[in-house]
Amino acid sequence: MRNIYSNIFKINKKNIFKTVNFLKKKDLAALPTETVYGLAGNAYSDISVKKIYRIKKRPKKNPLIIHYHSLSQIRKDAILNKDFFKLYRKFCPGPLTFILKKKKTSKVSSFATAKLKTIAVRIPRNKVIRQILKLIDFPLAMPSANKSTKVSSVTAQNVVNEFDKTIRIILDGGRSKIGIESTVIDLTLGAKILRPGLILPSNISRILKKKVKIIKNTKNIKSPGQLKKHYSPGIPIKLNQKKIKKNIAFIAFGKKYKTGKNIFNLSYKSDLNEAARNLYRILRTIKNCHYKMIYVSKIPQKGIGIAINDRLNRAAN
Ligand code: TXA
Ligand code: MG
């Protein structure tokens, strides 16, 4: 069953199997996860992985996250440590990506890990992606389904807008529940957050019973997700604004902002989780309305607000 966009497919048994066959043949598919939509390919196949880089126009040195159904598969590719097991028990499956040492015997394409000695692994929670991972005997290399440096996709339609017909299967899992990418934690030497997300440093600290470092933008980029220009709608953005101006799109947070043609509210009820869910949708809407400039009101630097501010800061660069 297809809708008017011939490459968007409903979730049903037939389409799940079609997708699985596609992936087995080293083709790519766009799939829903609880964070954002991903562009998936066989992580063991150089051919599939190279297609991902090409279609996304992603720099070769920016490694991909490898997605698994369960622990037994991760063991084949990564060296697991105590901190990993503690966090795994608490947060997996879920929106947490671990950077670990890659096993020498791992079959994961060296292109997927950008020739590094480390590997990023995640066990997603979304039911659709879990069904697919269960039906294949290889993990999925899966970056967010957007062109490099652009805004991630949170609906199947967003993926179409990014890639048009280039991706032949886009499974429609509805709107992404979280709406912002997974937290990335590097466990290769201590515990360092490379990218903030729904799972907070304080949540992780409590489980590991130690302080976790939060890596800010530095010259020594460990995770290219830390690259300053990223998550960009392609329009200049100014943060921490108070005044609403005519012809400038205003991204608001909270009920003190009235509705207006150029006002886009992340959450009237000041709910940061709702704001995260709306962020990329609103950035895309503003872009489609051809605004030349975006102002953003102050967003609380707590909870997932930290991740929202992180993405907005990079988008503003
Ligand atoms: O929520 C998510 O994580 C989504 C969904 C689809 O799972 N995926 C996602 O992938 O956001 P991507 O490629 O857009 O972001 C992956 C981030 C990048 O910042 C990349 O540089 C970093 O993970 N990364 C991957 N492997 C790494 C490694 N070995 N060391 C450091 N950073 C790594
Ligand atoms: Mg991305």
XYZ file of C-alpha atoms and ligand atoms in Angstrom:
351
model
C 0.000 0.000 0.000
C 1.510 3.287 -1.031
C 0.278 6.794 -0.612
C 0.782 9.595 -3.149
C 4.515 9.671 -2.449
C 5.381 6.384 -4.021
C 8.379 5.811 -1.774
C 6.531 6.173 1.570
C 5.291 2.816 2.854
C 2.832 2.049 5.637
C 3.922 -0.226 8.461
C 2.610 -3.727 7.818
C 4.069 -7.207 7.543
C 4.458 -7.060 3.783
C 6.321 -3.765 3.829
C 8.537 -4.843 6.737
C 9.602 -7.889 4.711
C 10.073 -5.782 1.602
C 12.359 -3.481 3.582
C 14.317 -6.416 4.997
C 14.873 -7.811 1.500
C 15.990 -4.416 0.324
C 18.545 -4.134 3.121
C 19.767 -7.672 2.444
C 20.411 -6.650 -1.162
C 22.617 -3.806 0.113
C 20.046 -1.165 -0.706
C 19.161 1.628 1.698
C 15.894 2.380 3.491
C 14.768 5.262 5.697
C 13.407 3.972 8.991
C 11.717 5.451 12.037
C 13.397 5.414 15.440
C 12.261 6.992 18.713
C 14.716 9.886 18.234
C 14.697 10.838 14.534
C 14.408 8.981 11.208
C 17.528 7.147 10.088
C 19.011 6.269 6.699
C 19.835 2.587 7.102
C 22.196 0.204 5.341
C 23.995 -3.068 6.083
C 26.868 -2.093 8.400
C 28.898 -5.115 7.273
C 28.794 -4.022 3.637
C 31.204 -1.427 2.239
C 28.819 -0.979 -0.677
C 25.840 -0.081 1.533
C 27.905 2.178 3.756
C 29.408 4.048 0.806
C 25.901 4.638 -0.539
C 24.947 6.262 2.775
C 27.881 8.689 2.613
C 27.171 9.505 -1.008
C 23.453 10.152 -0.621
C 23.911 12.253 2.528
C 26.929 14.097 1.068
C 28.554 13.270 4.370
C 32.298 13.798 4.853
C 34.045 10.409 4.937
C 35.705 11.158 8.254
C 32.381 11.471 10.097
C 31.609 7.953 11.421
C 28.136 6.378 11.590
C 26.197 4.896 14.508
C 25.761 1.124 14.250
C 22.323 -0.088 15.391
C 21.706 -3.502 16.985
C 18.831 -5.613 18.184
C 20.618 -6.976 21.208
C 23.727 -7.298 23.283
C 24.897 -10.613 21.827
C 25.456 -8.921 18.455
C 27.232 -5.882 19.907
C 29.754 -8.200 21.579
C 31.013 -9.247 18.147
C 31.948 -5.710 17.208
C 32.788 -3.752 20.367
C 34.793 -4.251 23.538
C 32.306 -3.850 26.364
C 33.291 -2.454 29.758
C 31.723 -2.088 33.218
C 30.326 1.382 32.612
C 28.716 0.129 29.439
C 26.906 -2.686 31.255
C 25.634 -0.342 33.979
C 24.180 2.074 31.435
C 22.954 -0.704 29.179
C 20.887 -2.222 32.019
C 19.307 1.117 32.782
C 18.769 2.755 29.392
C 18.691 0.120 26.638
C 16.898 -0.188 24.382
C 16.727 3.587 24.140
C 18.115 6.925 22.946
C 21.697 6.379 24.068
C 24.726 5.829 21.805
C 27.956 4.413 23.220
C 31.434 5.009 21.809
C 33.487 1.904 22.554
C 36.675 0.293 21.311
C 36.057 -1.592 18.089
C 37.064 -5.252 18.057
C 39.784 -6.172 15.569
C 37.625 -9.098 14.437
C 34.553 -6.919 13.856
C 32.919 -7.254 10.448
C 31.594 -3.684 10.541
C 32.823 -1.808 7.475
C 35.841 0.370 8.267
C 34.159 3.109 6.218
C 31.238 3.126 8.670
C 33.638 3.787 11.534
C 35.697 6.235 9.450
C 38.797 4.043 9.898
C 38.787 4.791 13.646
C 39.630 2.272 16.361
C 36.320 3.081 18.033
C 32.715 2.271 17.166
C 29.410 3.982 18.009
C 26.678 1.496 18.995
C 23.004 1.946 19.835
C 20.038 -0.325 20.554
C 16.984 1.696 19.535
C 13.633 1.296 21.272
C 11.174 2.009 18.437
C 9.122 -1.115 17.617
C 9.467 -0.913 13.843
C 13.228 -0.647 13.796
C 13.435 -3.437 16.380
C 11.314 -5.723 14.208
C 13.596 -5.093 11.270
C 16.785 -5.588 13.275
C 15.398 -8.890 14.508
C 14.836 -10.163 10.977
C 18.357 -9.490 9.668
C 21.684 -11.023 10.640
C 23.710 -7.836 10.325
C 23.586 -4.524 12.227
C 22.453 -1.308 10.539
C 24.684 1.681 9.932
C 22.184 4.485 10.331
C 22.838 8.207 10.453
C 19.957 10.655 10.683
C 17.996 10.830 7.408
C 19.031 14.299 6.225
C 21.675 15.863 4.002
C 24.929 16.529 5.856
C 24.781 19.667 8.110
C 20.992 19.947 7.649
C 18.074 19.413 10.020
C 17.167 15.801 10.922
C 13.901 14.246 9.729
C 11.104 13.559 12.206
C 8.459 12.333 9.730
C 8.498 10.170 6.590
C 7.502 13.254 4.603
C 10.573 15.120 5.908
C 12.722 12.334 4.434
C 11.017 12.790 1.057
C 11.683 16.525 1.255
C 15.375 15.858 1.937
C 16.014 13.168 -0.642
C 13.024 13.141 -2.998
C 12.996 9.757 -4.781
C 16.633 8.809 -4.112
C 15.591 6.551 -1.239
C 13.230 3.944 -2.551
C 11.775 2.787 0.753
C 10.742 5.122 3.544
C 8.783 3.359 6.280
C 6.172 5.634 7.793
C 6.359 5.264 11.562
C 4.563 8.545 12.263
C 6.174 11.471 14.042
C 9.347 10.679 16.025
C 8.513 10.467 19.748
C 11.593 12.276 21.052
C 12.387 14.429 18.022
C 16.049 15.021 18.819
C 19.046 12.708 18.265
C 20.362 10.256 20.869
C 22.776 11.219 23.633
C 26.306 10.159 22.593
C 28.585 9.007 25.407
C 32.230 8.102 24.928
C 33.237 5.291 27.303
C 36.659 4.587 25.838
C 38.471 6.634 28.483
C 36.267 7.567 31.421
C 32.790 8.842 30.541
C 32.288 11.873 28.337
C 29.131 13.200 26.735
C 29.872 14.113 23.121
C 26.301 15.038 22.181
C 23.512 15.929 24.644
C 20.102 14.287 24.273
C 17.131 13.077 26.294
C 19.339 11.022 28.617
C 21.075 13.623 30.738
C 24.571 13.803 32.223
C 22.929 13.738 35.675
C 21.049 10.495 34.806
C 24.319 8.926 33.682
C 26.301 10.233 36.666
C 23.812 8.691 39.050
C 24.174 5.251 37.449
C 27.960 5.328 37.076
C 28.399 6.964 40.485
C 30.956 9.350 39.047
C 31.133 12.684 37.314
C 30.671 12.678 33.566
C 32.416 15.266 31.462
C 30.481 17.214 28.893
C 32.647 17.940 25.901
C 31.962 21.386 24.483
C 33.113 22.523 21.066
C 36.848 22.261 20.950
C 39.393 22.351 18.203
C 40.111 18.683 18.818
C 36.866 17.330 17.538
C 36.206 13.870 18.856
C 32.735 13.597 17.434
C 31.957 15.367 14.192
C 28.429 15.858 15.620
C 30.313 18.438 17.637
C 31.111 20.289 14.457
C 29.921 23.814 14.908
C 27.884 24.101 11.742
C 25.250 21.385 11.925
C 21.497 20.945 12.234
C 21.206 23.993 10.002
C 17.979 25.097 8.299
C 20.111 27.295 6.010
C 18.774 30.583 7.423
C 20.598 32.913 9.864
C 19.467 32.309 13.463
C 19.797 34.602 16.477
C 19.341 33.137 19.938
C 18.049 34.585 23.230
C 15.844 37.174 21.545
C 12.979 39.010 23.231
C 11.504 41.250 20.542
C 9.230 39.913 17.858
C 9.876 41.644 14.541
C 7.834 41.770 11.393
C 9.086 39.457 8.627
C 11.395 37.590 10.996
C 10.335 34.113 12.100
C 10.178 33.963 15.887
C 10.606 30.651 17.702
C 8.879 31.015 21.055
C 8.675 28.922 24.212
C 5.867 29.319 26.762
C 2.473 30.964 26.908
C 3.594 34.560 27.236
C 4.006 34.653 23.460
C 0.866 35.369 21.482
C 0.108 33.552 18.277
C 0.953 35.343 15.072
C 1.771 34.537 11.521
C 5.508 34.682 12.171
C 5.429 33.178 15.697
C 6.202 29.480 16.027
C 5.760 28.161 19.542
C 7.805 25.129 20.603
C 5.501 24.559 23.574
C 2.765 26.816 24.949
C 2.770 24.878 28.202
C 6.540 25.277 28.592
C 7.083 21.531 28.286
C 10.659 20.916 27.137
C 9.921 17.401 25.863
C 7.172 18.799 23.667
C 9.564 21.522 22.528
C 12.149 18.909 21.491
C 9.476 17.052 19.545
C 8.509 20.251 17.693
C 11.968 21.738 17.082
C 12.893 20.222 13.709
C 9.320 20.400 12.412
C 9.249 24.132 13.137
C 12.678 24.754 11.605
C 11.500 23.014 8.442
C 8.211 24.961 8.356
C 10.067 28.253 8.707
C 12.386 27.302 5.871
C 9.420 26.394 3.661
C 7.807 29.774 4.393
C 10.943 31.442 2.946
C 11.811 33.558 5.986
C 15.249 35.184 5.697
C 15.956 35.307 9.425
C 15.005 33.422 12.620
C 14.918 34.760 16.178
C 14.665 32.323 19.070
C 13.481 33.168 22.567
C 15.436 31.929 25.581
C 14.956 28.233 26.247
C 15.642 26.861 29.754
C 19.021 25.147 29.982
C 17.721 22.102 31.835
C 16.503 18.594 30.956
C 16.241 18.069 27.221
C 16.441 21.881 26.939
C 20.228 21.366 27.053
C 20.019 19.309 23.853
C 17.639 21.838 22.231
C 20.058 24.687 22.995
C 22.971 22.596 21.740
C 21.268 22.028 18.371
C 20.129 25.665 18.112
C 23.636 26.886 18.893
C 25.064 24.779 16.100
C 22.253 25.784 13.752
C 23.055 29.438 14.544
C 26.633 29.054 13.371
O 19.340 9.344 17.421
C 20.284 9.054 16.701
O 21.422 8.833 17.159
C 20.043 8.965 15.192
C 19.124 7.766 14.931
C 18.878 7.540 13.472
O 19.644 6.622 15.549
N 21.266 8.864 14.479
C 22.135 9.915 14.369
O 23.248 9.633 13.577
O 21.964 10.977 14.909
P 24.212 10.781 13.008
O 25.131 10.090 12.072
O 23.404 11.882 12.501
O 25.047 11.204 14.272
C 25.997 10.305 14.815
C 26.966 11.037 15.671
C 27.838 11.949 14.853
O 28.008 13.134 15.576
C 29.128 11.155 14.763
O 30.216 11.991 14.594
C 29.167 10.457 16.097
O 27.824 10.082 16.312
N 30.036 9.273 16.078
C 29.848 8.117 15.392
N 30.889 7.274 15.591
C 31.738 7.899 16.431
C 32.995 7.551 17.011
N 33.576 6.402 16.780
N 33.576 8.462 17.839
C 32.987 9.647 18.089
N 31.802 10.033 17.569
C 31.190 9.184 16.746
Mg 22.823 13.707 11.929
